[in-house]
PDB file of C-alpha atoms in Angstrom:
ATOM      1  CA  ALA A 783       0.000   0.000   0.000  1.00 43.00           C
ATOM      2  CA  SER A 784       1.242   3.465  -0.748  1.00 46.00           C
ATOM      3  CA  ALA A 785       1.327   6.346   1.708  1.00 48.00           C
ATOM      4  CA  ARG A 786      -2.319   6.986   2.498  1.00 47.00           C
ATOM      5  CA  GLN A 787      -4.535   9.304   4.486  1.00 49.00           C
ATOM      6  CA  SER A 788      -4.474   8.996   8.257  1.00 47.00           C
ATOM      7  CA  ARG A 789      -6.943   6.540   9.747  1.00 53.00           C
ATOM      8  CA  PRO A 790      -7.540   4.907  13.110  1.00 59.00           C
ATOM      9  CA  VAL A 791      -4.705   2.712  14.327  1.00 56.00           C
ATOM     10  CA  SER A 792      -5.247  -0.945  13.452  1.00 61.00           C
ATOM     11  CA  PRO A 793      -5.194  -3.544  16.241  1.00 62.00           C
ATOM     12  CA  ARG A 794      -2.030  -5.073  14.728  1.00 60.00           C
ATOM     13  CA  ALA A 795      -0.208  -1.727  14.751  1.00 57.00           C
ATOM     14  CA  ARG A 796      -1.485  -0.955  18.252  1.00 57.00           C
ATOM     15  CA  GLY A 797      -0.078  -4.310  19.403  1.00 57.00           C
ATOM     16  CA  ARG A 798       3.241  -3.564  17.717  1.00 56.00           C
ATOM     17  CA  LEU A 799       3.326  -0.115  19.288  1.00 54.00           C
ATOM     18  CA  GLN A 800       2.687  -1.598  22.745  1.00 56.00           C
ATOM     19  CA  LEU A 801       5.771  -3.755  22.252  1.00 53.00           C
ATOM     20  CA  MET A 802       7.821  -0.711  21.272  1.00 55.00           C
ATOM     21  CA  PRO A 803       8.005   1.021  24.675  1.00 53.00           C
ATOM     22  CA  GLN A 804      10.697  -1.498  25.605  1.00 61.00           C
ATOM     23  CA  THR A 805      12.618  -0.530  22.489  1.00 74.00           C
ATOM     24  CA  LYS A 806      14.922   2.423  22.349  1.00 88.00           C
ATOM     25  CA  ARG A 807      13.428   5.746  21.257  1.00 91.00           C
ATOM     26  CA  LYS A 808      15.455   8.454  19.571  1.00 93.00           C
ATOM     27  CA  PRO A 809      14.580  11.768  17.972  1.00 94.00           C
ATOM     28  CA  LEU A 810      14.257  11.399  14.220  1.00 94.00           C
ATOM     29  CA  CYS A 811      15.166  14.289  11.946  1.00 93.00           C
ATOM     30  CA  VAL A 812      15.192  14.069   8.167  1.00 94.00           C
ATOM     31  CA  ASP A 813      16.876  16.416   5.714  1.00 93.00           C
ATOM     32  CA  LEU A 814      14.098  17.556   3.418  1.00 92.00           C
ATOM     33  CA  TYR A 815      14.045  20.578   1.127  1.00 87.00           C
ATOM     34  CA  GLY A 816      17.322  21.853   2.526  1.00 84.00           C
ATOM     35  CA  GLN A 817      16.317  21.780   6.196  1.00 88.00           C
ATOM     36  CA  LEU A 818      16.321  19.274   9.025  1.00 93.00           C
ATOM     37  CA  ARG A 819      12.720  18.369   9.851  1.00 94.00           C
ATOM     38  CA  ALA A 820      11.945  16.869  13.263  1.00 93.00           C
ATOM     39  CA  LEU A 821       9.480  13.987  13.189  1.00 94.00           C
ATOM     40  CA  GLY A 822       9.506  13.436  16.939  1.00 93.00           C
ATOM     41  CA  GLU A 823      10.987  10.860  19.269  1.00 93.00           C
ATOM     42  CA  LEU A 824      10.198   7.578  17.571  1.00 94.00           C
ATOM     43  CA  PRO A 825      11.114   3.978  18.347  1.00 92.00           C
ATOM     44  CA  THR A 826      14.309   3.154  16.481  1.00 92.00           C
ATOM     45  CA  ALA A 827      12.519   0.118  15.030  1.00 91.00           C
ATOM     46  CA  VAL A 828      10.450   2.421  12.788  1.00 93.00           C
ATOM     47  CA  HIS A 829      13.134   4.987  11.861  1.00 94.00           C
ATOM     48  CA  THR A 830      13.906   3.387   8.491  1.00 95.00           C
ATOM     49  CA  ASP A 831      10.224   3.056   7.597  1.00 95.00           C
ATOM     50  CA  ALA A 832       9.567   6.650   8.702  1.00 95.00           C
ATOM     51  CA  ARG A 833      12.416   7.898   6.485  1.00 95.00           C
ATOM     52  CA  THR A 834      11.066   5.824   3.597  1.00 95.00           C
ATOM     53  CA  LEU A 835       7.608   7.281   4.168  1.00 96.00           C
ATOM     54  CA  VAL A 836       8.962  10.854   4.113  1.00 96.00           C
ATOM     55  CA  THR A 837      10.732  10.114   0.815  1.00 95.00           C
ATOM     56  CA  ALA A 838       7.491   8.671  -0.585  1.00 95.00           C
ATOM     57  CA  LEU A 839       5.516  11.726   0.525  1.00 95.00           C
ATOM     58  CA  ALA A 840       8.122  14.085  -0.953  1.00 94.00           C
ATOM     59  CA  ARG A 841       7.882  12.262  -4.282  1.00 94.00           C
ATOM     60  CA  GLU A 842       4.108  12.428  -4.073  1.00 94.00           C
ATOM     61  CA  ALA A 843       4.221  16.177  -3.361  1.00 92.00           C
ATOM     62  CA  SER A 844       6.530  16.847  -6.306  1.00 90.00           C
ATOM     63  CA  GLY A 845       4.884  14.419  -8.691  1.00 90.00           C
ATOM     64  CA  ARG A 846       8.328  13.012  -9.517  1.00 89.00           C
ATOM     65  CA  GLY A 847       9.945   9.651  -9.039  1.00 88.00           C
ATOM     66  CA  ARG A 848       8.588   6.161  -8.728  1.00 90.00           C
ATOM     67  CA  PRO A 849       6.029   5.658  -5.973  1.00 88.00           C
ATOM     68  CA  ILE A 850       7.355   3.984  -2.841  1.00 90.00           C
ATOM     69  CA  THR A 851       5.158   1.566  -0.973  1.00 89.00           C
ATOM     70  CA  LEU A 852       5.225   0.138   2.513  1.00 92.00           C
ATOM     71  CA  SER A 853       3.201  -2.838   3.674  1.00 93.00           C
ATOM     72  CA  GLU A 854       0.026  -2.036   5.614  1.00 92.00           C
ATOM     73  CA  ASP A 855       1.423  -3.223   8.945  1.00 92.00           C
ATOM     74  CA  ARG A 856       4.645  -1.215   8.569  1.00 93.00           C
ATOM     75  CA  LEU A 857       2.680   1.864   7.518  1.00 94.00           C
ATOM     76  CA  ASP A 858       0.352   1.370  10.481  1.00 92.00           C
ATOM     77  CA  ALA A 859       3.360   1.099  12.820  1.00 93.00           C
ATOM     78  CA  VAL A 860       4.800   4.399  11.540  1.00 94.00           C
ATOM     79  CA  ASP A 861       1.371   6.012  11.806  1.00 93.00           C
ATOM     80  CA  ALA A 862       1.012   4.823  15.406  1.00 92.00           C
ATOM     81  CA  ALA A 863       4.561   5.930  16.300  1.00 93.00           C
ATOM     82  CA  LEU A 864       3.949   9.409  14.836  1.00 94.00           C
ATOM     83  CA  ARG A 865       0.751   9.722  16.870  1.00 92.00           C
ATOM     84  CA  ALA A 866       2.454   8.515  20.048  1.00 90.00           C
ATOM     85  CA  ALA A 867       5.349  10.957  19.578  1.00 90.00           C
ATOM     86  CA  GLY A 868       2.852  13.805  19.339  1.00 88.00           C
ATOM     87  CA  ALA A 869       4.602  15.772  16.596  1.00 87.00           C
ATOM     88  CA  PHE A 870       2.123  14.632  13.923  1.00 93.00           C
ATOM     89  CA  ASP A 871      -1.359  13.200  14.103  1.00 92.00           C
ATOM     90  CA  GLY A 872      -0.418  10.284  11.894  1.00 92.00           C
ATOM     91  CA  VAL A 873       0.530   9.825   8.268  1.00 94.00           C
ATOM     92  CA  GLY A 874      -2.124  12.231   6.956  1.00 94.00           C
ATOM     93  CA  ALA A 875      -0.736  15.096   9.024  1.00 95.00           C
ATOM     94  CA  LEU A 876       2.802  14.255   7.907  1.00 96.00           C
ATOM     95  CA  ARG A 877       1.618  14.268   4.271  1.00 95.00           C
ATOM     96  CA  THR A 878       0.152  17.752   4.762  1.00 95.00           C
ATOM     97  CA  ALA A 879       3.370  18.952   6.422  1.00 95.00           C
ATOM     98  CA  VAL A 880       5.589  17.610   3.609  1.00 95.00           C
ATOM     99  CA  ALA A 881       3.418  19.293   0.967  1.00 93.00           C
ATOM    100  CA  GLY A 882       3.572  22.550   2.962  1.00 92.00           C
ATOM    101  CA  TRP A 883       7.360  22.350   3.336  1.00 91.00           C
ATOM    102  CA  ARG A 884       7.671  21.886  -0.417  1.00 91.00           C
ATOM    103  CA  ARG A 885       5.462  24.906  -1.134  1.00 86.00           C
ATOM    104  CA  GLN A 886       7.582  27.033   1.219  1.00 83.00           C
ATOM    105  CA  THR A 887      10.764  26.180  -0.672  1.00 80.00           C
ATOM    106  CA  ARG A 888       9.429  26.931  -4.134  1.00 76.00           C
ATOM    107  CA  MET A 889      10.550  30.269  -5.553  1.00 66.00           C
ATOM    108  CA  LYS A 890       7.965  32.626  -6.899  1.00 64.00           C
ATOM    109  CA  ALA A 891       7.757  32.527 -10.693  1.00 65.00           C
ATOM    110  CA  ASP A 892       8.166  36.275 -11.034  1.00 69.00           C
ATOM    111  CA  ALA A 893      11.180  38.533 -11.550  1.00 72.00           C
ATOM    112  CA  ASP A 894      11.906  38.749  -7.818  1.00 73.00           C
ATOM    113  CA  GLY A 895      11.887  34.968  -7.447  1.00 70.00           C
ATOM    114  CA  ILE A 896      14.129  34.477 -10.459  1.00 73.00           C
ATOM    115  CA  ASN A 897      16.539  37.180  -9.306  1.00 73.00           C
ATOM    116  CA  ALA A 898      16.665  35.599  -5.857  1.00 72.00           C
ATOM    117  CA  TYR A 899      17.479  32.212  -7.402  1.00 71.00           C
ATOM    118  CA  TYR A 900      20.127  33.525  -9.814  1.00 74.00           C
ATOM    119  CA  ASP A 901      22.259  35.423  -7.336  1.00 75.00           C
ATOM    120  CA  ALA A 902      25.748  36.543  -8.401  1.00 79.00           C
ATOM    121  CA  GLU A 903      27.454  33.312  -7.310  1.00 80.00           C
ATOM    122  CA  ARG A 904      24.970  31.028  -9.067  1.00 79.00           C
ATOM    123  CA  SER A 905      24.935  33.078 -12.279  1.00 79.00           C
ATOM    124  CA  ASP A 906      28.777  33.165 -12.413  1.00 83.00           C
ATOM    125  CA  ALA A 907      28.940  29.386 -11.987  1.00 84.00           C
ATOM    126  CA  TYR A 908      26.218  28.882 -14.597  1.00 81.00           C
ATOM    127  CA  THR A 909      28.001  31.127 -17.094  1.00 81.00           C
ATOM    128  CA  ALA A 910      31.391  29.465 -16.503  1.00 84.00           C
ATOM    129  CA  ARG A 911      29.939  25.973 -16.869  1.00 85.00           C
ATOM    130  CA  LEU A 912      28.236  26.808 -20.180  1.00 84.00           C
ATOM    131  CA  ALA A 913      30.910  29.028 -21.775  1.00 84.00           C
ATOM    132  CA  GLY A 914      32.392  26.204 -23.882  1.00 87.00           C
ATOM    133  CA  PRO A 915      29.085  24.818 -25.187  1.00 87.00           C
ATOM    134  CA  GLN A 916      27.853  28.343 -25.961  1.00 83.00           C
ATOM    135  CA  ALA A 917      30.994  29.140 -27.975  1.00 83.00           C
ATOM    136  CA  ALA A 918      30.612  25.872 -29.921  1.00 88.00           C
ATOM    137  CA  LEU A 919      26.942  26.621 -30.631  1.00 85.00           C
ATOM    138  CA  ALA A 920      27.722  30.147 -31.805  1.00 81.00           C
ATOM    139  CA  GLY A 921      30.468  28.844 -34.120  1.00 82.00           C
ATOM    140  CA  ARG A 922      28.167  26.197 -35.580  1.00 86.00           C
ATOM    141  CA  CYS A 923      25.441  28.805 -36.163  1.00 83.00           C
ATOM    142  CA  LEU A 924      27.930  30.930 -38.103  1.00 82.00           C
ATOM    143  CA  GLU A 925      28.824  27.902 -40.243  1.00 85.00           C
ATOM    144  CA  LEU A 926      25.168  27.146 -40.931  1.00 87.00           C
ATOM    145  CA  ALA A 927      24.466  30.776 -41.848  1.00 85.00           C
ATOM    146  CA  GLY A 928      26.892  30.376 -44.765  1.00 85.00           C
ATOM    147  CA  LEU A 929      28.249  33.903 -44.481  1.00 79.00           C
ATOM    148  CA  PRO A 930      31.206  34.773 -46.674  1.00 78.00           C
ATOM    149  CA  ASP A 931      34.625  34.857 -44.981  1.00 76.00           C
ATOM    150  CA  GLY A 932      33.243  32.927 -41.970  1.00 68.00           C
ATOM    151  CA  GLY A 933      31.089  35.875 -40.947  1.00 70.00           C
ATOM    152  CA  ARG A 934      33.945  38.292 -40.403  1.00 76.00           C
ATOM    153  CA  GLY A 935      32.712  41.862 -40.803  1.00 78.00           C
ATOM    154  CA  SER A 936      29.049  40.737 -40.720  1.00 78.00           C
ATOM    155  CA  LEU A 937      26.568  41.688 -38.068  1.00 79.00           C
ATOM    156  CA  LEU A 938      24.248  39.074 -36.614  1.00 76.00           C
ATOM    157  CA  LEU A 939      21.405  39.516 -34.205  1.00 76.00           C
ATOM    158  CA  ASP A 940      20.921  36.702 -31.709  1.00 73.00           C
ATOM    159  CA  VAL A 941      17.465  37.246 -30.251  1.00 74.00           C
ATOM    160  CA  GLY A 942      17.868  34.215 -27.959  1.00 70.00           C
ATOM    161  CA  CYS A 943      15.299  32.918 -25.590  1.00 67.00           C
ATOM    162  CA  GLY A 944      17.245  32.109 -22.447  1.00 65.00           C
ATOM    163  CA  SER A 945      18.276  33.756 -19.214  1.00 60.00           C
ATOM    164  CA  CYS A 946      21.159  35.754 -20.765  1.00 63.00           C
ATOM    165  CA  LEU A 947      23.440  34.284 -18.129  1.00 55.00           C
ATOM    166  CA  SER A 948      25.415  32.031 -20.431  1.00 51.00           C
ATOM    167  CA  SER A 949      26.630  34.353 -23.152  1.00 48.00           C
TER     168      SER A 949
END
């Protein structure tokens, strides 16, 4: 079963959770969207499944990547552990949080958002990385134009359609 909406804890998961108090509990933080996100103090027995669930929810939120599935009992155990830790009211609340975290990290698609993304350091690196391919493309365009003397003394207008960072 894939990551699903929160629902009441199944008897099997409740039984598994009752066995977990004897197991060690540790805080679980995951690096998601460039920040450490605290999921609460969970039994170490569910840490791997909780990390897998967060990855599945991040893929779901972005619409990218192959879906990840956990068996019903493992998903129920993570759901119960999240509820017991108190940070999230189950898988459904975690799903909502992951989608919200993703929205917070998305840049606005306006000039301010683009300018914030392409700061001086990023634009310099982008330009340096693409300088060679851009020179090769420009040379090939001159060849294809068939200008006499390789285009020397001719004026060309490159209207382009990019960010203007690479030329």
